Coordinates of N, CA and C in Angstrom, one line a residue:
Chain A
X155 N 9.7 20.8 -31.8 CA 9.5 21.4 -30.5 C 9.0 20.5 -29.4
X156 N 8.1 19.5 -29.8 CA 7.6 18.6 -28.8 C 8.7 17.7 -28.3
X157 N 9.7 17.3 -29.2 CA 10.7 16.4 -28.7 C 11.6 17.1 -27.7
X158 N 11.9 18.4 -27.9 CA 12.7 19.2 -27.0 C 11.9 19.3 -25.6
X159 N 10.6 19.5 -25.7 CA 9.8 19.6 -24.5 C 9.9 18.3 -23.7
X160 N 9.8 17.2 -24.4 CA 9.8 15.9 -23.7 C 11.1 15.7 -23.1
X161 N 12.2 16.0 -23.8 CA 13.5 15.8 -23.2 C 13.7 16.7 -21.9
X162 N 13.3 17.9 -22.1 CA 13.4 18.9 -20.9 C 12.6 18.4 -19.7
X163 N 11.3 18.0 -20.0 CA 10.5 17.5 -18.9 C 11.1 16.2 -18.2
X164 N 11.7 15.3 -19.1 CA 12.3 14.1 -18.5 C 13.5 14.5 -17.6
X165 N 14.3 15.5 -18.0 CA 15.4 16.0 -17.2 C 15.0 16.5 -15.9
X166 N 13.9 17.3 -15.9 CA 13.4 17.8 -14.6 C 12.9 16.7 -13.7
X167 N 12.2 15.7 -14.3 CA 11.7 14.6 -13.5 C 12.8 13.8 -13.0
X168 N 13.9 13.6 -13.7 CA 15.0 12.9 -13.2 C 15.7 13.6 -12.0
X169 N 15.7 14.9 -12.1 CA 16.2 15.7 -10.9 C 15.3 15.5 -9.7
X170 N 14.0 15.5 -10.0 CA 13.0 15.2 -8.9 C 13.2 13.9 -8.3
X171 N 13.5 12.8 -9.1 CA 13.7 11.5 -8.6 C 15.0 11.4 -7.8
X172 N 16.0 12.2 -8.2 CA 17.3 12.2 -7.5 C 17.0 12.8 -6.1
X173 N 16.2 13.9 -6.0 CA 15.9 14.5 -4.7 C 15.2 13.5 -3.8
X174 N 14.2 12.8 -4.5 CA 13.4 11.8 -3.7 C 14.3 10.7 -3.1
X175 N 15.3 10.3 -4.0 CA 16.2 9.2 -3.5 C 17.1 9.7 -2.4
X176 N 17.5 11.0 -2.4 CA 18.2 11.6 -1.3 C 17.4 11.5 -0.1
X177 N 16.2 11.9 -0.1 CA 15.3 11.9 1.1 C 15.1 10.5 1.6
X178 N 15.0 9.6 0.6 CA 14.8 8.2 1.0 C 16.0 7.6 1.8
X179 N 17.2 8.1 1.4 CA 18.4 7.6 2.1 C 18.6 8.3 3.4
X180 N 18.4 9.7 3.4 CA 18.8 10.5 4.6 C 17.7 10.4 5.6
X181 N 16.4 10.5 5.2 CA 15.2 10.7 6.0 C 15.3 10.2 7.4
X182 N 15.2 11.1 8.4 CA 15.5 10.8 9.8 C 14.5 9.7 10.3
X183 N 13.3 9.7 9.9 CA 12.3 8.7 10.5 C 11.7 7.9 9.5
X184 N 11.0 6.8 9.9 CA 10.4 5.9 8.9 C 9.3 6.5 8.1
X185 N 8.4 7.4 8.6 CA 7.4 8.0 7.8 C 8.0 8.9 6.7
X186 N 9.1 9.5 6.9 CA 9.8 10.3 5.9 C 10.1 9.4 4.7
X187 N 10.6 8.2 5.0 CA 11.0 7.3 3.9 C 9.8 6.9 3.1
X188 N 8.6 6.7 3.8 CA 7.4 6.3 3.1 C 7.0 7.4 2.2
X189 N 7.1 8.7 2.7 CA 6.7 9.8 1.8 C 7.6 9.8 0.5
X190 N 8.9 9.5 0.7 CA 9.8 9.5 -0.4 C 9.4 8.5 -1.4
X191 N 9.1 7.3 -1.0 CA 8.6 6.2 -1.9 C 7.3 6.6 -2.6
X192 N 6.4 7.2 -1.8 CA 5.1 7.6 -2.4 C 5.3 8.6 -3.5
X193 N 6.2 9.6 -3.3 CA 6.5 10.6 -4.3 C 7.2 10.0 -5.5
X194 N 8.1 9.0 -5.2 CA 8.8 8.4 -6.3 C 7.9 7.6 -7.3
X195 N 6.9 7.0 -6.7 CA 6.0 6.3 -7.7 C 5.2 7.2 -8.5
X196 N 4.8 8.3 -7.9 CA 4.0 9.3 -8.7 C 4.9 9.9 -9.8
X197 N 6.2 10.2 -9.5 CA 7.1 10.7 -10.5 C 7.3 9.7 -11.6
X198 N 7.4 8.4 -11.2 CA 7.7 7.4 -12.2 C 6.5 7.2 -13.2
X199 N 5.3 7.4 -12.6 CA 4.1 7.4 -13.5 C 4.3 8.5 -14.6
X200 N 4.6 9.7 -14.2 CA 4.8 10.7 -15.2 C 5.9 10.4 -16.2
X201 N 7.0 9.8 -15.7 CA 8.1 9.4 -16.6 C 7.7 8.4 -17.6
X202 N 6.9 7.4 -17.2 CA 6.5 6.4 -18.1 C 5.5 7.0 -19.2
X203 N 4.6 7.9 -18.7 CA 3.8 8.6 -19.7 C 4.6 9.4 -20.7
X204 N 5.7 10.0 -20.2 CA 6.6 10.7 -21.2 C 7.3 9.8 -22.1
X205 N 7.6 8.6 -21.7 CA 8.2 7.6 -22.6 C 7.2 7.2 -23.7
X206 N 6.0 7.0 -23.3 CA 4.9 6.7 -24.2 C 4.7 7.8 -25.3
X207 N 4.8 9.1 -24.8 CA 4.7 10.2 -25.7 C 5.9 10.2 -26.7
X208 N 7.1 9.9 -26.2 CA 8.3 10.0 -27.0 C 8.3 8.9 -28.1
X209 N 7.8 7.7 -27.8 CA 7.8 6.7 -28.8 C 6.5 6.7 -29.6
X210 N 5.5 7.5 -29.2 CA 4.2 7.6 -29.9 C 3.4 6.4 -29.8
X211 N 3.6 5.6 -28.8 CA 2.7 4.4 -28.6 C 1.9 4.5 -27.4
X212 N 0.6 4.0 -27.5 CA -0.3 4.2 -26.4 C -0.2 3.1 -25.3
X213 N 0.6 2.1 -25.6 CA 0.5 0.9 -24.7 C 1.2 1.0 -23.4
X214 N 1.9 2.2 -23.2 CA 2.5 2.4 -21.9 C 1.5 2.8 -20.8
X215 N 0.3 3.1 -21.2 CA -0.7 3.6 -20.3 C -1.0 2.5 -19.3
X216 N -1.1 1.2 -19.7 CA -1.5 0.2 -18.8 C -0.4 0.0 -17.7
X217 N 0.9 0.1 -18.0 CA 1.9 0.0 -17.0 C 1.8 1.2 -16.0
X218 N 1.5 2.4 -16.5 CA 1.3 3.5 -15.6 C 0.2 3.3 -14.6
X219 N -0.9 2.7 -15.1 CA -2.1 2.4 -14.3 C -1.7 1.4 -13.2
X220 N -0.9 0.4 -13.6 CA -0.5 -0.7 -12.7 C 0.3 -0.1 -11.6
X221 N 1.3 0.8 -12.0 CA 2.1 1.4 -10.9 C 1.3 2.3 -10.0
X222 N 0.3 3.0 -10.5 CA -0.6 3.8 -9.6 C -1.3 2.9 -8.6
X223 N -1.9 1.8 -9.1 CA -2.6 0.9 -8.2 C -1.7 0.3 -7.1
X224 N -0.6 -0.3 -7.6 CA 0.3 -1.0 -6.6 C 1.0 0.0 -5.7
X225 N 1.3 1.2 -6.2 CA 1.9 2.2 -5.3 C 1.0 2.6 -4.1
X226 N -0.3 2.9 -4.5 CA -1.2 3.2 -3.4 C -1.4 2.1 -2.4
X227 N -1.5 0.8 -2.9 CA -1.6 -0.3 -2.0 C -0.4 -0.5 -1.1
X228 N 0.8 -0.2 -1.7 CA 2.0 -0.4 -0.9 C 2.1 0.7 0.2
X229 N 1.7 2.0 -0.2 CA 1.8 3.0 0.8 C 0.8 2.7 2.0
X230 N -0.4 2.2 1.6 CA -1.3 1.8 2.7 C -0.8 0.7 3.6
X231 N -0.1 -0.3 3.0 CA 0.5 -1.4 3.7 C 1.6 -0.9 4.7
X232 N 2.5 0.0 4.2 CA 3.5 0.5 5.0 C 3.0 1.3 6.2
X233 N 1.9 2.1 5.9 CA 1.3 2.9 7.0 C 0.7 2.0 8.1
X234 N 0.0 0.9 7.6 CA -0.6 0.0 8.5 C 0.5 -0.7 9.3
X235 N 1.6 -1.0 8.7 CA 2.7 -1.6 9.4 C 3.2 -0.8 10.5
X236 N 3.3 0.6 10.2 CA 3.8 1.5 11.3 C 2.8 1.6 12.4
X237 N 1.5 1.7 12.0 CA 0.5 1.9 13.0 C 0.2 0.7 13.9
X238 N 0.2 -0.5 13.3 CA -0.2 -1.7 14.1 C 1.0 -2.6 14.4
X239 N 2.1 -2.5 13.7 CA 3.1 -3.5 13.8 C 2.9 -4.8 13.1
X240 N 1.8 -4.7 12.2 CA 1.4 -5.9 11.5 C 0.6 -5.5 10.3
X241 N 0.7 -6.2 9.2 CA 0.0 -5.8 8.0 C -1.4 -6.5 7.9
X242 N -1.5 -7.8 8.1 CA -2.7 -8.5 8.1 C -3.0 -9.0 9.5
X243 N -4.0 -8.5 10.1 CA -4.2 -9.0 11.5 C -5.2 -10.2 11.6
Chain B
X46 N 0.0 16.7 -37.4 CA 0.1 17.4 -36.1 C 0.3 18.9 -36.3
X47 N -0.7 19.7 -36.1 CA -0.5 21.2 -36.3 C 0.4 21.8 -35.2
X48 N 0.9 23.0 -35.6 CA 1.8 23.6 -34.6 C 1.2 24.0 -33.3
X49 N -0.1 24.4 -33.4 CA -0.8 24.9 -32.2 C -0.9 23.8 -31.2
X50 N -1.3 22.6 -31.7 CA -1.5 21.5 -30.8 C -0.2 21.1 -30.1
X51 N 0.9 21.1 -31.0 CA 2.2 20.8 -30.4 C 2.6 21.8 -29.3
X52 N 2.3 23.1 -29.6 CA 2.7 24.1 -28.6 C 1.9 23.8 -27.3
X53 N 0.6 23.5 -27.4 CA -0.2 23.3 -26.1 C 0.3 22.1 -25.4
X54 N 0.6 21.0 -26.1 CA 1.1 19.8 -25.5 C 2.5 20.1 -24.8
X55 N 3.4 20.8 -25.5 CA 4.7 21.1 -24.9 C 4.5 21.9 -23.6
X56 N 3.6 22.9 -23.7 CA 3.4 23.8 -22.5 C 2.9 23.0 -21.3
X57 N 1.9 22.1 -21.5 CA 1.4 21.3 -20.4 C 2.5 20.4 -19.9
X58 N 3.4 19.8 -20.8 CA 4.4 18.9 -20.3 C 5.4 19.6 -19.4
X59 N 5.9 20.8 -19.9 CA 6.9 21.6 -19.1 C 6.3 22.1 -17.8
X60 N 5.0 22.5 -17.9 CA 4.4 23.0 -16.6 C 4.3 21.9 -15.6
X61 N 3.8 20.7 -16.1 CA 3.7 19.6 -15.1 C 5.0 19.2 -14.5
X62 N 6.1 19.1 -15.4 CA 7.4 18.7 -14.9 C 7.9 19.7 -13.9
X63 N 7.7 21.0 -14.1 CA 8.2 22.0 -13.2 C 7.5 21.9 -11.8
X64 N 6.1 21.7 -11.9 CA 5.4 21.6 -10.6 C 5.8 20.3 -9.8
X65 N 6.1 19.2 -10.6 CA 6.5 18.0 -9.8 C 7.9 18.2 -9.2
X66 N 8.8 19.0 -10.0 CA 10.1 19.3 -9.4 C 10.0 20.1 -8.2
X67 N 9.1 21.1 -8.2 CA 8.9 21.9 -7.0 C 8.4 21.1 -5.8
X68 N 7.5 20.1 -6.1 CA 7.1 19.3 -5.0 C 8.3 18.5 -4.4
X69 N 9.2 18.0 -5.3 CA 10.3 17.2 -4.8 C 11.3 18.0 -4.1
X70 N 11.5 19.3 -4.5 CA 12.4 20.2 -3.8 C 11.8 20.5 -2.4
X71 N 10.5 20.6 -2.3 CA 9.9 20.8 -1.0 C 10.1 19.6 -0.1
X72 N 10.0 18.4 -0.7 CA 10.2 17.2 0.1 C 11.6 17.1 0.6
X73 N 12.5 17.6 -0.2 CA 13.9 17.5 0.2 C 14.3 18.6 1.2
X74 N 13.7 19.8 1.1 CA 14.2 20.9 1.9 C 13.5 21.3 3.1
X75 N 12.2 20.9 3.2 CA 11.4 21.4 4.4 C 11.9 20.8 5.7
X76 N 11.7 21.5 6.8 CA 12.5 21.1 8.0 C 11.9 19.9 8.8
X77 N 10.6 19.7 8.9 CA 10.2 18.5 9.7 C 9.1 17.7 9.0
X78 N 8.6 16.7 9.6 CA 7.8 15.7 8.9 C 6.5 16.2 8.3
X79 N 5.8 17.0 9.1 CA 4.4 17.4 8.6 C 4.5 18.4 7.5
X80 N 5.5 19.3 7.5 CA 5.7 20.2 6.4 C 6.1 19.4 5.1
X81 N 7.0 18.4 5.3 CA 7.4 17.6 4.2 C 6.3 16.8 3.6
X82 N 5.3 16.4 4.5 CA 4.1 15.7 4.0 C 3.3 16.6 3.1
X83 N 3.3 17.9 3.4 CA 2.4 18.8 2.7 C 2.9 19.0 1.3
X84 N 4.2 19.1 1.0 CA 4.6 19.6 -0.3 C 4.3 18.6 -1.4
X85 N 4.8 17.3 -1.4 CA 4.6 16.5 -2.6 C 3.2 16.0 -2.8
X86 N 2.4 15.8 -1.8 CA 1.0 15.3 -2.0 C 0.2 16.2 -2.9
X87 N 0.4 17.5 -2.7 CA -0.4 18.4 -3.6 C 0.3 18.6 -4.9
X88 N 1.6 18.9 -4.9 CA 2.3 19.3 -6.1 C 2.3 18.2 -7.1
X89 N 2.5 17.0 -6.6 CA 2.6 15.8 -7.5 C 1.3 15.5 -8.2
X90 N 0.2 15.7 -7.4 CA -1.1 15.5 -8.1 C -1.4 16.4 -9.2
X91 N -1.1 17.7 -9.0 CA -1.2 18.7 -10.0 C -0.3 18.5 -11.2
X92 N 1.0 18.1 -10.9 CA 1.9 17.9 -12.0 C 1.6 16.7 -12.8
X93 N 1.2 15.6 -12.2 CA 0.9 14.4 -13.0 C -0.4 14.6 -13.7
X94 N -1.3 15.4 -13.2 CA -2.5 15.8 -13.9 C -2.2 16.5 -15.2
X95 N -1.3 17.5 -15.1 CA -0.9 18.3 -16.3 C -0.3 17.4 -17.4
X96 N 0.6 16.4 -16.9 CA 1.2 15.6 -17.9 C 0.2 14.6 -18.6
X97 N -0.7 14.1 -17.8 CA -1.8 13.2 -18.3 C -2.7 14.0 -19.3
X98 N -3.0 15.3 -19.0 CA -3.8 16.1 -19.9 C -3.0 16.3 -21.2
X99 N -1.7 16.5 -21.1 CA -0.9 16.6 -22.4 C -0.9 15.4 -23.2
X100 N -0.8 14.2 -22.5 CA -0.8 12.9 -23.2 C -2.2 12.7 -23.9
X101 N -3.3 13.1 -23.2 CA -4.6 13.0 -23.7 C -4.8 13.8 -25.0
X102 N -4.3 15.1 -24.9 CA -4.5 15.9 -26.1 C -3.7 15.4 -27.3
X103 N -2.4 14.9 -27.0 CA -1.5 14.4 -28.1 C -2.2 13.2 -28.8
X104 N -2.6 12.2 -28.0 CA -3.1 11.0 -28.6 C -4.5 11.2 -29.2
X105 N -5.3 12.2 -28.7 CA -6.5 12.5 -29.4 C -6.3 13.0 -30.8
X106 N -5.3 13.9 -30.9 CA -5.0 14.4 -32.3 C -4.3 13.4 -33.1
X107 N -3.5 12.6 -32.5 CA -2.6 11.6 -33.3 C -3.5 10.5 -33.8
X108 N -4.4 10.0 -33.0 CA -5.2 8.9 -33.5 C -6.5 9.3 -34.2
X109 N -6.9 10.6 -34.1 CA -8.0 11.1 -34.8 C -9.3 10.9 -34.1
X110 N -9.3 10.2 -32.9 CA -10.6 10.2 -32.2 C -10.3 10.4 -30.7
X111 N -11.3 10.7 -29.9 CA -11.1 11.2 -28.5 C -10.6 10.0 -27.7
X112 N -9.5 10.1 -27.0 CA -9.1 9.1 -26.0 C -9.1 9.7 -24.6
X113 N -9.8 9.0 -23.7 CA -10.0 9.5 -22.4 C -9.4 8.5 -21.4
X114 N -8.5 7.6 -21.8 CA -8.0 6.6 -20.9 C -7.2 7.1 -19.8
X115 N -6.4 8.2 -20.1 CA -5.5 8.7 -19.1 C -6.3 9.4 -18.0
X116 N -7.6 9.8 -18.3 CA -8.4 10.3 -17.2 C -8.6 9.4 -16.0
X117 N -8.5 8.1 -16.3 CA -8.7 7.1 -15.3 C -7.6 7.2 -14.2
X118 N -6.3 7.3 -14.7 CA -5.2 7.4 -13.8 C -5.3 8.7 -13.0
X119 N -5.8 9.8 -13.7 CA -5.9 11.1 -13.1 C -6.9 11.0 -11.9
X120 N -8.1 10.4 -12.2 CA -9.1 10.3 -11.2 C -8.7 9.4 -10.0
X121 N -8.0 8.3 -10.4 CA -7.5 7.4 -9.3 C -6.5 8.1 -8.4
X122 N -5.6 8.9 -9.0 CA -4.6 9.6 -8.1 C -5.3 10.7 -7.3
X123 N -6.3 11.4 -7.9 CA -7.1 12.4 -7.2 C -7.8 11.8 -6.0
X124 N -8.3 10.6 -6.1 CA -9.0 10.0 -5.0 C -7.9 9.5 -3.9
X125 N -6.9 8.8 -4.4 CA -6.0 8.1 -3.4 C -5.0 9.0 -2.8
X126 N -4.6 10.1 -3.4 CA -3.5 10.9 -2.8 C -3.9 11.5 -1.4
X127 N -5.1 12.0 -1.2 CA -5.5 12.5 0.1 C -5.6 11.4 1.1
X128 N -6.0 10.2 0.7 CA -6.1 9.0 1.6 C -4.7 8.6 2.1
X129 N -3.8 8.6 1.1 CA -2.4 8.2 1.5 C -1.8 9.2 2.5
X130 N -2.1 10.5 2.2 CA -1.6 11.6 3.0 C -2.2 11.5 4.5
X131 N -3.4 11.2 4.5 CA -4.1 11.0 5.9 C -3.5 9.9 6.6
X132 N -3.3 8.7 5.9 CA -2.7 7.6 6.6 C -1.2 7.9 7.1
X133 N -0.5 8.6 6.2 CA 0.9 9.0 6.6 C 0.9 9.9 7.8
X134 N -0.1 10.8 7.8 CA -0.1 11.7 9.0 C -0.4 11.0 10.3
X135 N -1.4 10.0 10.2 CA -1.6 9.2 11.4 C -0.4 8.4 11.8
X136 N 0.3 7.8 10.8 CA 1.5 7.1 11.1 C 2.6 8.0 11.8
X137 N 2.7 9.2 11.3 CA 3.6 10.2 11.9 C 3.2 10.5 13.3
X138 N 1.9 10.7 13.6 CA 1.4 11.0 15.0 C 1.7 9.8 15.9
X139 N 1.5 8.6 15.3 CA 1.7 7.4 16.1 C 3.2 7.2 16.4
X140 N 4.0 7.6 15.5 CA 5.5 7.4 15.6 C 6.1 8.5 16.4
X141 N 5.4 9.6 16.8 CA 5.9 10.7 17.6 C 7.1 11.3 16.9
X142 N 7.0 11.8 15.7 CA 8.1 12.4 15.0 C 8.4 13.7 15.6
X143 N 9.7 14.1 15.5 CA 10.1 15.4 16.2 C 9.7 16.6 15.3
X144 N 9.1 17.6 16.0 CA 8.7 18.8 15.3 C 9.9 19.8 15.3
X145 N 9.8 20.8 14.4 CA 10.8 21.8 14.4 C 10.8 22.6 15.8
X146 N 11.9 23.1 16.2 CA 11.9 23.7 17.6 C 11.0 24.9 17.8
X147 N 10.9 25.7 16.7 CA 10.2 27.0 16.9 C 8.7 26.8 16.4
X148 N 8.2 25.6 16.4 CA 6.8 25.4 16.1 C 5.9 26.0 17.2
X149 N 4.9 26.7 16.9 CA 4.0 27.3 17.9 C 3.1 26.2 18.4
X150 N 2.6 26.4 19.7 CA 1.6 25.5 20.3 C 2.1 24.0 20.3
X151 N 3.3 23.8 20.8 CA 3.8 22.4 20.9 C 2.9 21.5 21.8
X152 N 2.2 22.2 22.8 CA 1.4 21.5 23.8 C 0.3 20.7 23.0
X153 N -0.2 21.3 21.9 CA -1.3 20.6 21.2 C -0.8 19.4 20.5
X154 N 0.5 19.5 20.0 CA 1.0 18.3 19.4 C 1.2 17.1 20.4
X155 N 1.7 17.5 21.6 CA 1.8 16.5 22.6 C 0.4 15.8 22.9
X156 N -0.6 16.7 23.0 CA -1.9 16.1 23.2 C -2.4 15.2 22.1
X157 N -2.1 15.6 20.9 CA -2.4 14.8 19.7 C -1.7 13.4 19.8
X158 N -0.4 13.5 20.2 CA 0.4 12.2 20.3 C -0.3 11.3 21.3
X159 N -0.7 11.9 22.5 CA -1.3 11.1 23.5 C -2.7 10.5 23.0
X160 N -3.4 11.4 22.2 CA -4.7 10.9 21.8 C -4.5 9.8 20.8
X161 N -3.5 9.8 20.0 CA -3.3 8.8 19.0 C -2.9 7.4 19.6
X162 N -2.0 7.5 20.6 CA -1.6 6.2 21.2 C -1.6 6.4 22.7
X163 N -2.8 6.3 23.4 CA -3.0 6.6 24.8 C -2.4 5.6 25.7
X164 N -2.0 4.4 25.2 CA -1.5 3.4 26.2 C -0.2 3.8 26.8
X165 N 0.8 4.3 26.0 CA 2.1 4.5 26.6 C 2.4 5.9 27.0
X166 N 1.4 6.6 27.7 CA 1.7 7.9 28.3 C 2.1 7.7 29.7
X167 N 2.9 8.6 30.2 CA 3.3 8.5 31.6 C 3.3 9.9 32.2

């Protein structure tokens, strides 16, 4: 039952990633594209945790943590770039 | 792995995936920037929290001792998601994104735009 649940959840998350990619391509303004990237990294954290559950190994946790850290930093940098026109002043 | 634990883990996984899909549908379908900002920042936090809880329960029963490492990602996302949403909202105000036409009190949004970047008003 657990393997079916993992496959079902991965399918739903892949649909979510496809919708985010659509918004990333279409998005009328630059902040829309930043939201799309922000949502994509959160979805990919969940997808990596699902891969770790599927293979039964705990070592995928570190990569998920790394994506969480770098995703937040990149979102902050993009927002600073839009606000100031520069990242490091 | 007993059947009850498997059932609970599957339930959390499916619930989290459904919530995250709802957040992404909101991101794709809502009409303007600020409504689009609203959907994924809340839904994704809840969804990824459910999936991390499922992973915590699974590995706690699989390894035989309590593992709380996933709680770290959960707490980190819980702290940083509102900060990212706030910075995105400020960037949207600075960028003067277009609102939906039938938004009420559009005067207030013009005032907020001017307050955010007062140099280039005319």
